[in-house]
Every structure is written in structure tokens, then in C-alpha cells.
Coordinates of N, CA and C in Angstrom, one line a residue:
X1 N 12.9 20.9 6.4 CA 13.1 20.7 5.0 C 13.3 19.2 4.7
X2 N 12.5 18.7 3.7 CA 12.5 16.9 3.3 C 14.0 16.6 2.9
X3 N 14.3 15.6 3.1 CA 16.1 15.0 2.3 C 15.3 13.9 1.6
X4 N 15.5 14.4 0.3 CA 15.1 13.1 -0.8 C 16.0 12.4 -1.0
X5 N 15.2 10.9 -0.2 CA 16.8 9.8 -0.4 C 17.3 9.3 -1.3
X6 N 18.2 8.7 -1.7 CA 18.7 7.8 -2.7 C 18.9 7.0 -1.8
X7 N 19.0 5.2 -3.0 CA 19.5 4.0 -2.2 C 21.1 4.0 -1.7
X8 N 21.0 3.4 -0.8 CA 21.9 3.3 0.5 C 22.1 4.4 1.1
X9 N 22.3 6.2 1.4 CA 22.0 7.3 1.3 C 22.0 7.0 3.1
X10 N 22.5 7.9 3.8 CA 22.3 7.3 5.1 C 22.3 9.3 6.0
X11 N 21.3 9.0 6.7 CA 21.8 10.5 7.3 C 21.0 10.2 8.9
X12 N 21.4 11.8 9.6 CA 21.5 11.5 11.0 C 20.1 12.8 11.2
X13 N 18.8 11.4 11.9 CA 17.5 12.1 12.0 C 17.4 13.5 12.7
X14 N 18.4 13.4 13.5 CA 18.3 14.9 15.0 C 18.9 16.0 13.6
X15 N 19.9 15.7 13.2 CA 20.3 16.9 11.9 C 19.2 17.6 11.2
X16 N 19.0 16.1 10.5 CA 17.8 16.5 9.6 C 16.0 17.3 10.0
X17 N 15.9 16.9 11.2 CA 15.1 17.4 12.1 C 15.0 19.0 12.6
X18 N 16.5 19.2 12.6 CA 17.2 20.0 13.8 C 16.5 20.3 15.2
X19 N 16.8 19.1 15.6 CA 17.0 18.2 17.0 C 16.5 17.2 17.3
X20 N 16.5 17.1 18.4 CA 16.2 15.1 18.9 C 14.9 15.2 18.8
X21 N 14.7 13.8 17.3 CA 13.4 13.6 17.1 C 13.0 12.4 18.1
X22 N 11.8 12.7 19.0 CA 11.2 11.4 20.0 C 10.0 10.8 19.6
X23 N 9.3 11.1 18.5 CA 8.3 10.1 17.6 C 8.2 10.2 16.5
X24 N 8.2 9.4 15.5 CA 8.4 9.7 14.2 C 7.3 8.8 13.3
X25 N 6.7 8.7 12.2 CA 6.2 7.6 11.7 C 6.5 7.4 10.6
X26 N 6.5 6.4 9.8 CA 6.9 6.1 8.7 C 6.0 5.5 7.5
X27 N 5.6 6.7 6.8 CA 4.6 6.5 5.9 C 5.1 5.5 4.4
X28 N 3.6 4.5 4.1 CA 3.6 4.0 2.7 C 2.9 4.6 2.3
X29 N 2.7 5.2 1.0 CA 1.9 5.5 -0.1 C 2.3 4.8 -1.5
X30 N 0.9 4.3 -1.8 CA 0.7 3.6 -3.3 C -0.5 3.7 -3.8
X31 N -0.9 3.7 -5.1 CA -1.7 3.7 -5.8 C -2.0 2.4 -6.6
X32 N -3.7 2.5 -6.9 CA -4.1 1.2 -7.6 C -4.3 1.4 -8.5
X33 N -4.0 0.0 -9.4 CA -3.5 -0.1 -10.4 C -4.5 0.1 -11.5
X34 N -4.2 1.3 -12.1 CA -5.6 2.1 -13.5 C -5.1 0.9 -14.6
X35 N -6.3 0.5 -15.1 CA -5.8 -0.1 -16.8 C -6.8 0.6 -17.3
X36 N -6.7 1.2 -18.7 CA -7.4 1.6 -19.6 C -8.2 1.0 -20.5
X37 N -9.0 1.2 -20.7 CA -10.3 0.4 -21.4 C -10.3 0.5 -23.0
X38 N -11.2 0.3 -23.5 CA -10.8 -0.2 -25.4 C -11.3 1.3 -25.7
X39 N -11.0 1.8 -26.2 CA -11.3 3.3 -26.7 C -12.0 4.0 -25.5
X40 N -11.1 3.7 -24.1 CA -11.2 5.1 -23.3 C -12.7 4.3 -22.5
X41 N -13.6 3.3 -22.8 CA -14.3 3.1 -22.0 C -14.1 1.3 -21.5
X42 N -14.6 1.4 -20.0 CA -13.9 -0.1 -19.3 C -13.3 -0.1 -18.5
X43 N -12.4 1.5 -18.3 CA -11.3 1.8 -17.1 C -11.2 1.2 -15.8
X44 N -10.6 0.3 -15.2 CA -10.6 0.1 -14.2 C -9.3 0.2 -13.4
X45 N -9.5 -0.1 -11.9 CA -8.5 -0.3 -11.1 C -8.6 -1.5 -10.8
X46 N -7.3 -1.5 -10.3 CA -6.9 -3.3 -9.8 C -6.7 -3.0 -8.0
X47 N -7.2 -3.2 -7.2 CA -6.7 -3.2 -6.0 C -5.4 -4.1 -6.1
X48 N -3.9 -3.1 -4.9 CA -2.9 -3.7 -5.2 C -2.7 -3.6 -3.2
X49 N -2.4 -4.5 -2.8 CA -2.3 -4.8 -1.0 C -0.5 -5.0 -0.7
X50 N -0.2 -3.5 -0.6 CA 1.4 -3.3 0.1 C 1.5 -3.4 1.0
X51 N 1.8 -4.3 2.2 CA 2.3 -4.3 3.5 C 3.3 -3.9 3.9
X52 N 3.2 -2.7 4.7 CA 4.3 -2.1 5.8 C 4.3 -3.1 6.8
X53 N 5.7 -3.3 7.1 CA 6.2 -3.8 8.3 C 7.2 -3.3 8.8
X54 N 7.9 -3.4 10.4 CA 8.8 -2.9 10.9 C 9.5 -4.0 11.6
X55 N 10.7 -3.9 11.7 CA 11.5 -5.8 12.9 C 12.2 -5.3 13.5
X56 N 12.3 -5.5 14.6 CA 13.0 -4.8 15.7 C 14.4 -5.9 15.7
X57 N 15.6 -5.4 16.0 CA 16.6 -6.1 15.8 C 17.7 -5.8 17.1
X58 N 18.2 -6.9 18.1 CA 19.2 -6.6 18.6 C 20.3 -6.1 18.8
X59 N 21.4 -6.1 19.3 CA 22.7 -5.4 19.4 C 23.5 -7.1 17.9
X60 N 23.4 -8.3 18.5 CA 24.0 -9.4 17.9 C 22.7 -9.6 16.7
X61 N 21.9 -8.2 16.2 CA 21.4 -9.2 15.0 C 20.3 -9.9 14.7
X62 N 19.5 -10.1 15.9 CA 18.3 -11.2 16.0 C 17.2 -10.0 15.8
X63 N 16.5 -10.7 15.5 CA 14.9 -10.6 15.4 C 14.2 -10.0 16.9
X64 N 14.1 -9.3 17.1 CA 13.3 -9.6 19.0 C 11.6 -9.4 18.6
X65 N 11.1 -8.1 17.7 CA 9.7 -8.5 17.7 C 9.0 -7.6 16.6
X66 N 8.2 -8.2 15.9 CA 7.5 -7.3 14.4 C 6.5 -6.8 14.5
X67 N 6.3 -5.6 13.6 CA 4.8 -4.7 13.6 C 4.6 -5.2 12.4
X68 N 3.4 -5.5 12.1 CA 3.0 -6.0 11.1 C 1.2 -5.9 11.0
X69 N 0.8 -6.0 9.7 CA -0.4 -6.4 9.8 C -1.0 -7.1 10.7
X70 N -0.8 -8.6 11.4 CA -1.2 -9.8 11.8 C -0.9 -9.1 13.6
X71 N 0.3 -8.0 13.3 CA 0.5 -7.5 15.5 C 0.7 -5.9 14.8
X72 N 0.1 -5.3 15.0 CA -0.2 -3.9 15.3 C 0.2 -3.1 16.0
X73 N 0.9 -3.7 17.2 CA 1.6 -3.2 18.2 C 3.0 -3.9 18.2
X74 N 3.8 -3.5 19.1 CA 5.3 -4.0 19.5 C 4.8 -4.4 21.0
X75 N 5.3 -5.9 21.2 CA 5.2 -6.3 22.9 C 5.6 -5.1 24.1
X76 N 6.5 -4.3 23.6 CA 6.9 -3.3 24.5 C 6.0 -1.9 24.5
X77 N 5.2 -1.8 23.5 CA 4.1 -0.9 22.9 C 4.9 0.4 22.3
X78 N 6.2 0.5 21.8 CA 7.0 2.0 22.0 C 6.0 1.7 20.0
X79 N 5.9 1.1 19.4 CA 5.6 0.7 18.0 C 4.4 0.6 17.7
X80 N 3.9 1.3 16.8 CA 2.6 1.3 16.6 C 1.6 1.0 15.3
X81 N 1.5 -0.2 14.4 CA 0.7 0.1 12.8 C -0.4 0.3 12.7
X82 N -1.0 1.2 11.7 CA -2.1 2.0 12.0 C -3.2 1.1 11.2
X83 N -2.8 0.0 10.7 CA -3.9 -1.0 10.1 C -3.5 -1.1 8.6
X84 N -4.6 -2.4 8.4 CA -3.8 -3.0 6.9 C -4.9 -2.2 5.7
X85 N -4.2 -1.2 4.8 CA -4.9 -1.0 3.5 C -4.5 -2.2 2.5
X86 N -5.6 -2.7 1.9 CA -5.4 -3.5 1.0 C -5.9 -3.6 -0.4
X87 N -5.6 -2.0 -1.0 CA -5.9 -1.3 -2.3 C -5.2 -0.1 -2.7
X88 N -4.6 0.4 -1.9 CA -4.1 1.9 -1.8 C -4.8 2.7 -2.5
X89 N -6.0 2.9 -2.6 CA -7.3 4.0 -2.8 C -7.1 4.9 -1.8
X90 N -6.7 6.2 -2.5 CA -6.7 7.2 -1.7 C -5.8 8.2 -1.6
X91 N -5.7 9.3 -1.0 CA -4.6 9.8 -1.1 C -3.7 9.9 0.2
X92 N -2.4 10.4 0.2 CA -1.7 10.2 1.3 C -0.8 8.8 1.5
X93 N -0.4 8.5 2.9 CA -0.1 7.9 3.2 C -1.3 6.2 3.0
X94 N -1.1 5.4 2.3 CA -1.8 4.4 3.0 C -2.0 3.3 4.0
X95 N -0.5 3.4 4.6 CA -0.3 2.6 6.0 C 1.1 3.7 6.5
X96 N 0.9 3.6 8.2 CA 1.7 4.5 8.5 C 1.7 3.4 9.9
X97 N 3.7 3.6 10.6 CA 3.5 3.0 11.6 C 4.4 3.8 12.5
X98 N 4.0 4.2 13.2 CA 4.1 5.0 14.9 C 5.1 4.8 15.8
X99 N 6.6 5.4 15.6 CA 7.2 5.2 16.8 C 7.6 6.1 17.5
X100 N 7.7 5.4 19.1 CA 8.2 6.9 20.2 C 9.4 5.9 20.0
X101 N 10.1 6.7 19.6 CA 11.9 5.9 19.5 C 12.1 6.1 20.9
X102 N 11.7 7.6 22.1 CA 12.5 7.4 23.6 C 11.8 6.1 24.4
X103 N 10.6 5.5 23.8 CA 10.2 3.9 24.4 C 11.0 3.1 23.7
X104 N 11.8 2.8 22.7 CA 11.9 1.7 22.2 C 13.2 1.2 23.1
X105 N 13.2 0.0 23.3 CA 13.9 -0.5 24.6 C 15.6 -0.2 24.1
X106 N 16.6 -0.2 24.6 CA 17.9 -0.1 24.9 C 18.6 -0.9 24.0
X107 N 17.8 -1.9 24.4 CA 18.4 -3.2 23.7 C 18.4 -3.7 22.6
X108 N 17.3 -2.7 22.1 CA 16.8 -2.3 20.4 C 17.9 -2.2 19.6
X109 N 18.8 -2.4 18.6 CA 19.8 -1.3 17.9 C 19.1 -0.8 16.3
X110 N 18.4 -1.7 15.8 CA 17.9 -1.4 14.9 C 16.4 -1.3 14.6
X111 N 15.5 -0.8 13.7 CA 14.6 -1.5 13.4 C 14.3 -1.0 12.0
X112 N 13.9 -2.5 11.3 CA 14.1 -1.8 10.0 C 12.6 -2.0 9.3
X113 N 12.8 -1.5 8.1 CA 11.1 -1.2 7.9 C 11.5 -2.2 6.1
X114 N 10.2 -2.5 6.1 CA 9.9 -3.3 4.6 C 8.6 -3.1 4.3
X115 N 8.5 -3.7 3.1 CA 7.0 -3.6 2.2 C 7.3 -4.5 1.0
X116 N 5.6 -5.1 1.5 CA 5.5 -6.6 0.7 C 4.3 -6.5 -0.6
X117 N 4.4 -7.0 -1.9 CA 3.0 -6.9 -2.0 C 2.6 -8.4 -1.6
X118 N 1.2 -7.9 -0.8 CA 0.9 -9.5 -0.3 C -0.1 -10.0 -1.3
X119 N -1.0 -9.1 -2.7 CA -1.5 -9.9 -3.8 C -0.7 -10.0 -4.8
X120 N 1.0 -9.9 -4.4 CA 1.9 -10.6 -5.3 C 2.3 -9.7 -6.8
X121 N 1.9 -8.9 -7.0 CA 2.6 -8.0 -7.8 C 3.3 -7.1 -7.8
X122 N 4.3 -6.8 -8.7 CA 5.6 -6.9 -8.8 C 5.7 -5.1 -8.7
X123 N 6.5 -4.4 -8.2 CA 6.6 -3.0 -8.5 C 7.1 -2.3 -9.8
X124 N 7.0 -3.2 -10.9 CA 6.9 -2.9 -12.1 C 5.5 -2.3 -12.3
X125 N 4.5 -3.4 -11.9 CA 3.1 -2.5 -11.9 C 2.9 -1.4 -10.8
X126 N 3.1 -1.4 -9.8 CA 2.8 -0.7 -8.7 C 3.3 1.0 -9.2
X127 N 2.0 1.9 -8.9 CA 2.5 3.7 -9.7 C 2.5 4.3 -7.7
X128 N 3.6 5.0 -7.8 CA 3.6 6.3 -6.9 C 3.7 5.5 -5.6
X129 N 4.5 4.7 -5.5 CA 5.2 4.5 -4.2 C 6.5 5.3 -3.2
X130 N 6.1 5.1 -2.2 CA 6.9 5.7 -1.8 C 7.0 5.3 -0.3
X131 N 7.8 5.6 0.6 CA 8.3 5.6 2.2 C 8.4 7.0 2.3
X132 N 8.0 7.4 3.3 CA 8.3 8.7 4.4 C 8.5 8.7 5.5
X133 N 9.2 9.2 6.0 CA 9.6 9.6 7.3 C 9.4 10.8 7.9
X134 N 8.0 11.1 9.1 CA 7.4 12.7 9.6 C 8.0 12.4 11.3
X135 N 8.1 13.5 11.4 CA 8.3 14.2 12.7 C 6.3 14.1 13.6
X136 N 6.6 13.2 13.7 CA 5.3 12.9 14.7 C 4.9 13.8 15.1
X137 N 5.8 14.8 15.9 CA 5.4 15.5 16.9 C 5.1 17.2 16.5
X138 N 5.4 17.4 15.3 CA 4.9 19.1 14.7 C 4.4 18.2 13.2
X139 N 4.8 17.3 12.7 CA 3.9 16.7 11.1 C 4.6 17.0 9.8
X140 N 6.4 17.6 10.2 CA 7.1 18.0 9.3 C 7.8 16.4 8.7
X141 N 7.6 16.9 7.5 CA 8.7 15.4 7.0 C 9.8 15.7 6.7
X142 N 10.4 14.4 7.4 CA 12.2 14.4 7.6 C 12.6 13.8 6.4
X143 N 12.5 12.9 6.2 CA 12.9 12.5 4.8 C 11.8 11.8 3.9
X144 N 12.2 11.5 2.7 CA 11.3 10.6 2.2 C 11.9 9.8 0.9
X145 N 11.6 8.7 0.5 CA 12.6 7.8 -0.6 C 11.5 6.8 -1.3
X146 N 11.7 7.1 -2.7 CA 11.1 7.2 -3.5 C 11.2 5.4 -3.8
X147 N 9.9 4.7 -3.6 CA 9.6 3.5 -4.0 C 9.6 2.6 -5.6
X148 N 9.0 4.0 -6.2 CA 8.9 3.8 -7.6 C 9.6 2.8 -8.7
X149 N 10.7 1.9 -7.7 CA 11.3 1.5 -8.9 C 10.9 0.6 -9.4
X150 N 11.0 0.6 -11.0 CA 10.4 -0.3 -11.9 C 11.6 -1.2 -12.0
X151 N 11.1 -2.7 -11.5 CA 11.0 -4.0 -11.9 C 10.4 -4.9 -11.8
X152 N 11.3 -6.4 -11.5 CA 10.1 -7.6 -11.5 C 10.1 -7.7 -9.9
X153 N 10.3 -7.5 -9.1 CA 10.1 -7.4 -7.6 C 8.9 -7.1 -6.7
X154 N 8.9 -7.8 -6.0 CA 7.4 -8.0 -4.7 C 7.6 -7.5 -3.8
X155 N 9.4 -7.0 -2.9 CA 9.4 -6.7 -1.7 C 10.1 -6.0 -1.8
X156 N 10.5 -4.6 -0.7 CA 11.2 -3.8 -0.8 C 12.0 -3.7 0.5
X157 N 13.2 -4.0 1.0 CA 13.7 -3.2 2.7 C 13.7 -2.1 2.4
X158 N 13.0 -1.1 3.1 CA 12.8 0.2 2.3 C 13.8 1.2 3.0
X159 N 14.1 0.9 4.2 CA 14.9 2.1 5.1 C 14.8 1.0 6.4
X160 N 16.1 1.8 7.3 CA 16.8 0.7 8.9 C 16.9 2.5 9.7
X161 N 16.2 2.7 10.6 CA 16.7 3.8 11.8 C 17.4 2.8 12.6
X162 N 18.7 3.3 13.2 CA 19.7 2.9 13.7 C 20.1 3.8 14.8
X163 N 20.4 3.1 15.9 CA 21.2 4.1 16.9 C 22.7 3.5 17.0
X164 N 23.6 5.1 16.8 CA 24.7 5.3 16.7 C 25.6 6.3 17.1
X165 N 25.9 6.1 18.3 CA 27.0 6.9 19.1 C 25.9 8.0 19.9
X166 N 24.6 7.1 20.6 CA 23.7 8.3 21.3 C 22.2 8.7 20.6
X167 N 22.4 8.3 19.0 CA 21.5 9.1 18.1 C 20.8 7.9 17.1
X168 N 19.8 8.4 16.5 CA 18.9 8.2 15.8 C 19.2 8.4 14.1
X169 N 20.3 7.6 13.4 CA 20.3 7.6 12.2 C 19.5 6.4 11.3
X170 N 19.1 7.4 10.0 CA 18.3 6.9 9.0 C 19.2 6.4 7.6
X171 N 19.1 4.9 7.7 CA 20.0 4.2 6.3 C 18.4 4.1 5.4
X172 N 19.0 4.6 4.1 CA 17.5 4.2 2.9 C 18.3 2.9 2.5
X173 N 17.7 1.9 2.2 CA 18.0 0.7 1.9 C 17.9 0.5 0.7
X174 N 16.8 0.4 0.4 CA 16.2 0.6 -1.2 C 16.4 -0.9 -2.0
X175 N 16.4 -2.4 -0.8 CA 16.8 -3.5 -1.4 C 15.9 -4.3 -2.4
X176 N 15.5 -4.6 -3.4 CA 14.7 -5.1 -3.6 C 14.5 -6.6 -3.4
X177 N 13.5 -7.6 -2.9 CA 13.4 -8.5 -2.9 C 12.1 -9.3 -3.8
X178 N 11.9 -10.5 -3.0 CA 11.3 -11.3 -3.4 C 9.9 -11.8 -2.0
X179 N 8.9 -11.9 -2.2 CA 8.0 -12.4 -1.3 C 7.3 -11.6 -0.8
X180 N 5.6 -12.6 0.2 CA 4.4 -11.8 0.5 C 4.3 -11.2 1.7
X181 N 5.6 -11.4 2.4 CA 5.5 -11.2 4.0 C 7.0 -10.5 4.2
X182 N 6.9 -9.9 5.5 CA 8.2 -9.8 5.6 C 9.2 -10.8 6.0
X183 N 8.6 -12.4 6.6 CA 9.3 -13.3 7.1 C 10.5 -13.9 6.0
X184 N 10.0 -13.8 4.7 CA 10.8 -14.0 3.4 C 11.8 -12.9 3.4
X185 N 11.9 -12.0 4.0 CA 13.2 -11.2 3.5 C 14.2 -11.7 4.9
X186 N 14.2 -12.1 5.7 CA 14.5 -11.7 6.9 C 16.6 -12.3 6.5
X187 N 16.7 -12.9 5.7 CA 18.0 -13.2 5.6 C 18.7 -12.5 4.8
X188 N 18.1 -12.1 3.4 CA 18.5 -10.9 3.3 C 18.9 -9.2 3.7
X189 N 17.9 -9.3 4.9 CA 18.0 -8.1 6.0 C 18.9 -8.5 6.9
X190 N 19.3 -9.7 7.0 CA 21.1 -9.7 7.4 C 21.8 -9.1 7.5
X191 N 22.3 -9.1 5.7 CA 23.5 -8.1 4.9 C 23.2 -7.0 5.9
X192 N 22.3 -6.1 6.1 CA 22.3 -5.0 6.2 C 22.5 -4.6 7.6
X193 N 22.1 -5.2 9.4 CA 22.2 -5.2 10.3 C 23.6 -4.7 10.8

């Protein structure tokens, strides 16, 4: 069964799963941007380019290594992004990134996920965003938290999986920021670590 998140909203993936989830991915979906034309003719779309990213984070807090558009992979490979959409035409998910959490190294404690628009508009325009979280391994979704919110903002920390006392918990973050990359949030993703 889905847990529709709210911001800050934190719950424990093996629960929500019912049992130890060992790959999971974490879907974006968005849509481009319809304007309507002068009496109904002219309709167009605006291609809008949301980057999913993921930062791997140590026990003290640092940075150790990012999925992103530009690395596709995690040096240790447990992380996986499935390529850059840069229109969200389509249905579904339109960037999803891949983790076997039993690879992700030890030393890992966090990794947290964001989304950028990298052609710079604001999720006041952006319709039908969202983050998901599926059970990789049968295609059930664990949770999912709703992107949609309207303001003047570019970037989102969208959700942090965390291990805690053994296990695999899910914080929805829901922070909004400012900037085209994830490198601009990364001090604000402080607070949260």
C-alpha cells in the first residue's frame, strides 16, 4: 500500500514495504508546460528540464559521491540514474534512479535526493510533479510525495533514506530551494543530515 507523504513526514521503508526492502528507485515525474493559444488555437508546450539527483553523505556529514545527470553511476556502482529527460513529455516517471541499498557502502549514512529545474523555472509553473519511491524488486510503490507545490522556487530536497538502528528510513523533506544543480543546495542540505 502507497504512504502519501507530507513535508517532514518520516517513516521506516522495511514497515512500509513489509520487509527489508534491498532495491528501490526513486521516481521524478513532471509535465510540460501547456499554454493556451488565442481562442483555443496556438497551444503549445514549453519543454521544462527537472534534474534528479541523489548525494551520498557520511556518518560526519560530507559529501562522499553524486548521481546526477553529468555521473550516472555512484563510484561504488550500488547507485544508478537512468538518464537526463529534459522536457518531461510523457507519461510515468521521467527520471528514475536505482538503488541496491545492500551495496551501498557502510560508511554511507545518508543519501539524499533533489530536483533542479536546470531551464530555470520556478515550480509555480511546473504541473504534476512528484517523487516516488518503488520497491525495485516486485514494482510496488512504497511511498510517494507530492512535488506540486506552488511557488517561486527552482529546487526541491525532495526526500533523505537514512539508516537507523539496522534499517532503512524514509524523511520526505519537501525543502524548497533556490538553483540549477544540486551543487547550490548542498548547504542547505546541511540542516537536514
Amino acid at each position: 500500500m502507497t504512504v502519501s507523504l507530507s513535508k517532514g513526514q518520516k517513516i521506516s521503508l522495511e514497515k512500509e514495504a513489509g520487509g527489508a526492502l534491498g532495491r528501490v528507485t526513486m521516481g521524478l515525474g513532471w509535465d510540460a508546460i501547456k499554454s493556451k493559444g488565442f481562442l483555443g488555437f496556438g497551444a503549445k508546450t514549453e519543454a521544462v528540464d527537472l534534474d534528479a539527483s541523489c548525494v551520498m553523505f557520511n556518518e560526519s556529514g560530507a559529501p562522499v559521491d553524486v548521481i546526477w545527470f553529468r555521473q550516472l553511476k555512484s563510484k561504488d556502482g550500488s547507485i544508478q540514474h537512468t538518464g537526463d529527460n529534459r522536457t518531461g513529455a510523457g507519461d510515468g516517471d521521467d527520471e528514475q534512479i536505482n538503488v541496491d541499498l545492500g551495496a551501498v557502502p557502510s560508511s554511507i549514512k545518508s543519501l539524499v535526493f533533489t530536483v533542479n529545474s536546470f531551464t530555470g523555472q520556478t515550480f509555480a509553473q511546473v504541473e504534476n510533479a512528484y517523487c516516488r519511491l518503488v520497491d525495485a524488486v516486485n514494482g510496488k510503490e512504497v511511498a510517494r510525495f507530492n512535488l506540486s507545490v506552488q511557488g517561486p522556487h527552482s529546487a526541491q530536497i525532495m526526500a533523505k533514506l537514512y539508516r537507523h538502528n539496522g534499517e532503512w528510513k524514509m524523511h520526505a523533506l519537501g525543502e524548497n530551494g533556490k538553483g540549477r544543480t544540486f551543487d547550490e543546495l548542498l548547504p542547505q542540505i546541511a540542516a537536514h543530515l
